[in-house]
Amino acid sequence: MEPGLSILDPERQASIADSRKLPPEVPVAVTLNGEGFAVFMATPRDLEDFAVGFAISETIVSGIQEVHGLTLHEHGEEGISVNLDIDDEPFFTAIKRKRLLTGTSGCGLCGLDSIRAALRTLTPLSPQPAPKTESISTTFEAMQAEQTLNGIYGGGLHASAVCCGDQILAVREDIGRHNAMDKALGAGARSGEPVDLVITTSRCSSDLVQKAVSARVGTLAVMATPSDLAVKLAQENCLNLFSCNRGYSFTRYS
């Protein structure tokens, strides 16, 4: 420390803050056939992937084959919108359970019209063999090496990766953990390759399990202990669920 400079010196703290780049966060609207559906606070990157992944993980569509068009519009300081063109049947079903919300970056369930919608009915997966923990650990390390935004901004962003076997198909980042996972799931769907593993840097609540099952991914690995409901849903729906300590020690919950 410089002589005579307090660690709490406000001028010193201000200069440190001013020298750092901060992760961007903007309103992002997802629209279906031009109809407003949901608004999120998100990192403005890979938003086409985000919209597709959100539509799949929230069972608005069953897969990328039901998305017929994808258009992004920037609205200046007001934010960004991404429109999905989908068939009439899934569109009208989605509108019935429309989210009239501005979701925060830390929560993917705020403002749902009905409490029951928070625990929607899931179609169980066919049991899939779980990957070896050594393979998951290697993939965690590879994902962290590809966290380019986190490197630029010095932290503050979650990351999620989708994999086919030992191959990482895509790594996506966002200030929100749900958003990062949706971006990765969307990138996987758009790649046309099968996804059998999704990894995320965040804690695991029940909604991440629901997203993985809805996207038909056989294994979910997270960096923190899951909730009791997350484990229950994973067991009921044949999802392999792992948690780990920064990729080095593992617990398999289902």
mmCIF file of C-alpha atoms in Angstrom, residues 34-240:
data_model
loop_
_atom_site.group_PDB
_atom_site.id
_atom_site.type_symbol
_atom_site.label_atom_id
_atom_site.label_comp_id
_atom_site.label_asym_id
_atom_site.label_seq_id
_atom_site.Cartn_x
_atom_site.Cartn_y
_atom_site.Cartn_z
ATOM 1 C CA GLY A 34 -44.205 -10.667 -33.838
ATOM 2 C CA GLU A 35 -46.095 -11.024 -30.537
ATOM 3 C CA GLY A 36 -44.305 -9.977 -27.346
ATOM 4 C CA PHE A 37 -43.668 -12.950 -25.069
ATOM 5 C CA ALA A 38 -40.966 -12.237 -22.500
ATOM 6 C CA VAL A 39 -38.366 -9.617 -21.591
ATOM 7 C CA PHE A 40 -35.058 -10.427 -19.927
ATOM 8 C CA MET A 41 -31.997 -8.555 -18.747
ATOM 9 C CA ALA A 42 -29.103 -10.187 -20.558
ATOM 10 C CA THR A 43 -25.627 -9.755 -21.998
ATOM 11 C CA PRO A 44 -26.132 -8.566 -25.613
ATOM 12 C CA ARG A 45 -24.259 -11.332 -27.399
ATOM 13 C CA ASP A 46 -25.358 -14.575 -29.102
ATOM 14 C CA LEU A 47 -28.985 -13.507 -28.756
ATOM 15 C CA GLU A 48 -30.221 -15.634 -31.668
ATOM 16 C CA ASP A 49 -28.863 -18.660 -29.796
ATOM 17 C CA PHE A 50 -30.547 -17.379 -26.631
ATOM 18 C CA ALA A 51 -33.968 -17.070 -28.263
ATOM 19 C CA VAL A 52 -33.793 -20.561 -29.783
ATOM 20 C CA GLY A 53 -32.514 -22.128 -26.575
ATOM 21 C CA PHE A 54 -35.180 -20.388 -24.511
ATOM 22 C CA ALA A 55 -37.931 -21.571 -26.865
ATOM 23 C CA ILE A 56 -36.681 -25.159 -26.650
ATOM 24 C CA SER A 57 -35.907 -25.259 -22.918
ATOM 25 C CA GLU A 58 -39.291 -23.726 -22.100
ATOM 26 C CA THR A 59 -41.060 -26.235 -24.426
ATOM 27 C CA ILE A 60 -42.431 -23.528 -26.676
ATOM 28 C CA VAL A 61 -41.080 -25.597 -29.572
ATOM 29 C CA SER A 62 -39.834 -29.167 -29.544
ATOM 30 C CA GLY A 63 -36.688 -28.426 -31.514
ATOM 31 C CA ILE A 64 -34.932 -26.254 -34.066
ATOM 32 C CA GLN A 65 -37.016 -27.817 -36.859
ATOM 33 C CA GLU A 66 -40.039 -25.870 -35.565
ATOM 34 C CA VAL A 67 -38.266 -22.512 -35.842
ATOM 35 C CA HIS A 68 -38.818 -21.210 -39.385
ATOM 36 C CA GLY A 69 -37.255 -17.789 -39.068
ATOM 37 C CA LEU A 70 -35.122 -15.750 -36.690
ATOM 38 C CA THR A 71 -34.779 -11.960 -36.767
ATOM 39 C CA LEU A 72 -32.885 -9.628 -34.441
ATOM 40 C CA HIS A 73 -33.766 -5.925 -34.111
ATOM 41 C CA GLU A 74 -31.806 -3.307 -32.191
ATOM 42 C CA HIS A 75 -33.799 -0.493 -30.592
ATOM 43 C CA GLY A 76 -31.036 1.833 -29.393
ATOM 44 C CA GLU A 77 -30.965 2.393 -25.660
ATOM 45 C CA GLU A 78 -34.342 0.661 -25.317
ATOM 46 C CA GLY A 79 -32.784 -2.742 -25.920
ATOM 47 C CA ILE A 80 -32.922 -5.567 -28.431
ATOM 48 C CA SER A 81 -35.672 -7.870 -29.635
ATOM 49 C CA VAL A 82 -35.381 -11.302 -31.213
ATOM 50 C CA ASN A 83 -38.360 -12.690 -33.118
ATOM 51 C CA LEU A 84 -38.990 -16.378 -33.739
ATOM 52 C CA ASP A 85 -41.305 -17.446 -36.546
ATOM 53 C CA ILE A 86 -43.045 -20.649 -35.460
ATOM 54 C CA ASP A 87 -46.136 -22.633 -36.436
ATOM 55 C CA ASP A 88 -49.573 -21.533 -35.253
ATOM 56 C CA GLU A 89 -50.177 -24.448 -32.876
ATOM 57 C CA PRO A 90 -47.093 -23.935 -30.651
ATOM 58 C CA PHE A 91 -47.593 -20.175 -30.938
ATOM 59 C CA PHE A 92 -51.128 -20.192 -29.546
ATOM 60 C CA THR A 93 -50.154 -22.699 -26.839
ATOM 61 C CA ALA A 94 -47.287 -20.444 -25.774
ATOM 62 C CA ILE A 95 -49.436 -17.329 -25.690
ATOM 63 C CA LYS A 96 -51.816 -19.054 -23.272
ATOM 64 C CA ARG A 97 -49.042 -19.233 -20.706
ATOM 65 C CA LYS A 98 -47.432 -15.993 -21.731
ATOM 66 C CA ARG A 99 -44.953 -14.433 -19.345
ATOM 67 C CA LEU A 100 -45.771 -10.804 -18.707
ATOM 68 C CA LEU A 101 -42.443 -10.109 -17.007
ATOM 69 C CA THR A 102 -39.160 -8.383 -17.004
ATOM 70 C CA GLY A 103 -36.948 -11.220 -15.838
ATOM 71 C CA THR A 104 -33.892 -10.335 -13.796
ATOM 72 C CA SER A 105 -30.491 -11.685 -14.741
ATOM 73 C CA GLY A 106 -30.463 -13.842 -11.602
ATOM 74 C CA CYS A 107 -33.853 -15.523 -11.902
ATOM 75 C CA GLY A 108 -35.606 -17.394 -14.681
ATOM 76 C CA LEU A 109 -39.001 -17.828 -13.027
ATOM 77 C CA CYS A 110 -39.975 -14.326 -11.882
ATOM 78 C CA GLY A 111 -43.463 -13.178 -12.829
ATOM 79 C CA LEU A 112 -44.970 -16.426 -14.066
ATOM 80 C CA ASP A 113 -48.740 -16.210 -14.421
ATOM 81 C CA SER A 114 -49.262 -19.354 -12.366
ATOM 82 C CA ILE A 115 -47.291 -21.103 -9.638
ATOM 83 C CA ARG A 116 -48.071 -24.403 -11.317
ATOM 84 C CA ALA A 117 -46.251 -23.225 -14.427
ATOM 85 C CA ALA A 118 -43.034 -23.151 -12.382
ATOM 86 C CA LEU A 119 -43.154 -26.959 -12.175
ATOM 87 C CA ARG A 120 -44.412 -27.867 -15.601
ATOM 88 C CA THR A 121 -44.968 -31.489 -16.576
ATOM 89 C CA LEU A 122 -41.826 -33.024 -18.056
ATOM 90 C CA THR A 123 -41.445 -35.983 -20.395
ATOM 91 C CA PRO A 124 -38.786 -38.243 -18.831
ATOM 92 C CA LEU A 125 -35.635 -38.908 -20.796
ATOM 93 C CA SER A 126 -34.573 -42.337 -21.955
ATOM 94 C CA PRO A 127 -31.800 -43.425 -19.553
ATOM 95 C CA GLN A 128 -28.395 -42.490 -20.941
ATOM 96 C CA PRO A 129 -24.958 -43.696 -19.810
ATOM 97 C CA ALA A 130 -23.231 -41.089 -17.686
ATOM 98 C CA PRO A 131 -19.879 -39.725 -18.814
ATOM 99 C CA LYS A 132 -16.808 -40.443 -16.709
ATOM 100 C CA THR A 133 -15.915 -37.764 -14.180
ATOM 101 C CA GLU A 134 -12.466 -37.439 -15.772
ATOM 102 C CA SER A 135 -14.161 -36.484 -19.035
ATOM 103 C CA ILE A 136 -16.375 -33.916 -17.289
ATOM 104 C CA SER A 137 -13.363 -32.431 -15.507
ATOM 105 C CA THR A 138 -11.478 -32.059 -18.788
ATOM 106 C CA THR A 139 -14.503 -30.423 -20.367
ATOM 107 C CA PHE A 140 -14.868 -27.980 -17.455
ATOM 108 C CA GLU A 141 -11.267 -26.881 -17.953
ATOM 109 C CA ALA A 142 -11.759 -26.510 -21.701
ATOM 110 C CA MET A 143 -14.928 -24.462 -21.157
ATOM 111 C CA GLN A 144 -13.203 -22.114 -18.728
ATOM 112 C CA ALA A 145 -10.400 -21.581 -21.250
ATOM 113 C CA GLU A 146 -13.018 -20.436 -23.778
ATOM 114 C CA GLN A 147 -14.691 -17.880 -21.485
ATOM 115 C CA THR A 148 -13.556 -14.934 -23.580
ATOM 116 C CA LEU A 149 -16.077 -12.413 -22.211
ATOM 117 C CA ASN A 150 -15.233 -13.301 -18.634
ATOM 118 C CA GLY A 151 -11.602 -12.590 -19.479
ATOM 119 C CA ILE A 152 -12.414 -9.251 -21.078
ATOM 120 C CA TYR A 153 -14.492 -8.045 -18.149
ATOM 121 C CA GLY A 154 -12.492 -9.669 -15.355
ATOM 122 C CA GLY A 155 -15.347 -11.854 -14.128
ATOM 123 C CA GLY A 156 -19.038 -11.401 -13.461
ATOM 124 C CA LEU A 157 -20.323 -13.728 -16.185
ATOM 125 C CA HIS A 158 -21.686 -17.262 -16.088
ATOM 126 C CA ALA A 159 -20.739 -19.770 -18.761
ATOM 127 C CA SER A 160 -22.412 -22.859 -20.161
ATOM 128 C CA ALA A 161 -21.161 -25.423 -22.672
ATOM 129 C CA VAL A 162 -22.933 -28.065 -24.740
ATOM 130 C CA CYS A 163 -21.074 -31.190 -25.762
ATOM 131 C CA CYS A 164 -21.344 -34.206 -28.006
ATOM 132 C CA GLY A 165 -19.261 -36.925 -26.430
ATOM 133 C CA ASP A 166 -15.900 -35.346 -25.549
ATOM 134 C CA GLN A 167 -16.336 -32.550 -28.092
ATOM 135 C CA ILE A 168 -17.471 -29.093 -26.990
ATOM 136 C CA LEU A 169 -19.939 -27.806 -29.576
ATOM 137 C CA ALA A 170 -20.325 -24.321 -28.117
ATOM 138 C CA VAL A 171 -19.535 -22.185 -25.073
ATOM 139 C CA ARG A 172 -21.809 -19.270 -24.299
ATOM 140 C CA GLU A 173 -21.635 -16.586 -21.602
ATOM 141 C CA ASP A 174 -24.104 -14.253 -19.930
ATOM 142 C CA ILE A 175 -24.560 -12.261 -16.765
ATOM 143 C CA GLY A 176 -27.519 -14.549 -16.008
ATOM 144 C CA ARG A 177 -27.029 -18.264 -15.429
ATOM 145 C CA HIS A 178 -30.336 -19.210 -17.076
ATOM 146 C CA ASN A 179 -29.481 -17.036 -20.064
ATOM 147 C CA ALA A 180 -26.048 -18.645 -20.447
ATOM 148 C CA MET A 181 -27.598 -22.105 -20.449
ATOM 149 C CA ASP A 182 -30.275 -21.113 -22.963
ATOM 150 C CA LYS A 183 -27.622 -19.590 -25.239
ATOM 151 C CA ALA A 184 -25.592 -22.797 -25.140
ATOM 152 C CA LEU A 185 -28.639 -25.000 -25.734
ATOM 153 C CA GLY A 186 -29.657 -22.803 -28.657
ATOM 154 C CA ALA A 187 -26.167 -22.947 -30.154
ATOM 155 C CA GLY A 188 -26.216 -26.721 -29.847
ATOM 156 C CA ALA A 189 -29.608 -26.967 -31.520
ATOM 157 C CA ARG A 190 -28.538 -24.683 -34.358
ATOM 158 C CA SER A 191 -25.359 -26.706 -34.932
ATOM 159 C CA GLY A 192 -27.407 -29.734 -35.939
ATOM 160 C CA GLU A 193 -25.258 -31.991 -33.767
ATOM 161 C CA PRO A 194 -26.700 -34.144 -30.953
ATOM 162 C CA VAL A 195 -26.084 -32.744 -27.461
ATOM 163 C CA ASP A 196 -25.612 -35.254 -24.658
ATOM 164 C CA LEU A 197 -24.000 -33.059 -21.986
ATOM 165 C CA VAL A 198 -24.509 -29.509 -20.781
ATOM 166 C CA ILE A 199 -22.139 -27.924 -18.261
ATOM 167 C CA THR A 200 -22.705 -24.676 -16.406
ATOM 168 C CA THR A 201 -20.668 -22.634 -13.943
ATOM 169 C CA SER A 202 -23.678 -21.846 -11.784
ATOM 170 C CA ARG A 203 -25.500 -23.411 -8.875
ATOM 171 C CA CYS A 204 -28.316 -25.800 -9.806
ATOM 172 C CA SER A 205 -31.919 -25.059 -8.944
ATOM 173 C CA SER A 206 -34.901 -26.975 -10.276
ATOM 174 C CA ASP A 207 -35.355 -24.781 -13.343
ATOM 175 C CA LEU A 208 -31.974 -25.739 -14.805
ATOM 176 C CA VAL A 209 -32.957 -29.403 -14.516
ATOM 177 C CA GLN A 210 -36.247 -28.630 -16.266
ATOM 178 C CA LYS A 211 -34.373 -26.867 -19.072
ATOM 179 C CA ALA A 212 -31.982 -29.792 -19.587
ATOM 180 C CA VAL A 213 -34.806 -32.344 -19.636
ATOM 181 C CA SER A 214 -36.926 -30.211 -21.984
ATOM 182 C CA ALA A 215 -33.956 -29.867 -24.346
ATOM 183 C CA ARG A 216 -33.527 -33.678 -24.207
ATOM 184 C CA VAL A 217 -29.958 -33.547 -22.882
ATOM 185 C CA GLY A 218 -28.957 -36.668 -20.950
ATOM 186 C CA THR A 219 -26.422 -35.201 -18.498
ATOM 187 C CA LEU A 220 -26.168 -31.912 -16.600
ATOM 188 C CA ALA A 221 -23.007 -30.960 -14.681
ATOM 189 C CA VAL A 222 -22.916 -27.879 -12.451
ATOM 190 C CA MET A 223 -20.311 -26.229 -10.243
ATOM 191 C CA ALA A 224 -22.278 -26.183 -6.988
ATOM 192 C CA THR A 225 -24.534 -28.326 -4.829
ATOM 193 C CA PRO A 226 -28.037 -28.674 -6.343
ATOM 194 C CA SER A 227 -31.251 -28.060 -4.466
ATOM 195 C CA ASP A 228 -33.313 -30.968 -3.144
ATOM 196 C CA LEU A 229 -36.001 -30.293 -5.751
ATOM 197 C CA ALA A 230 -33.420 -30.242 -8.541
ATOM 198 C CA VAL A 231 -32.225 -33.706 -7.485
ATOM 199 C CA LYS A 232 -35.794 -35.013 -7.175
ATOM 200 C CA LEU A 233 -36.690 -33.824 -10.681
ATOM 201 C CA ALA A 234 -33.462 -35.213 -12.125
ATOM 202 C CA GLN A 235 -34.151 -38.634 -10.595
ATOM 203 C CA GLU A 236 -37.776 -38.665 -11.736
ATOM 204 C CA ASN A 237 -36.826 -37.722 -15.298
ATOM 205 C CA CYS A 238 -33.727 -39.917 -15.796
ATOM 206 C CA LEU A 239 -31.302 -36.986 -16.024
ATOM 207 C CA ASN A 240 -27.706 -37.699 -15.014
#
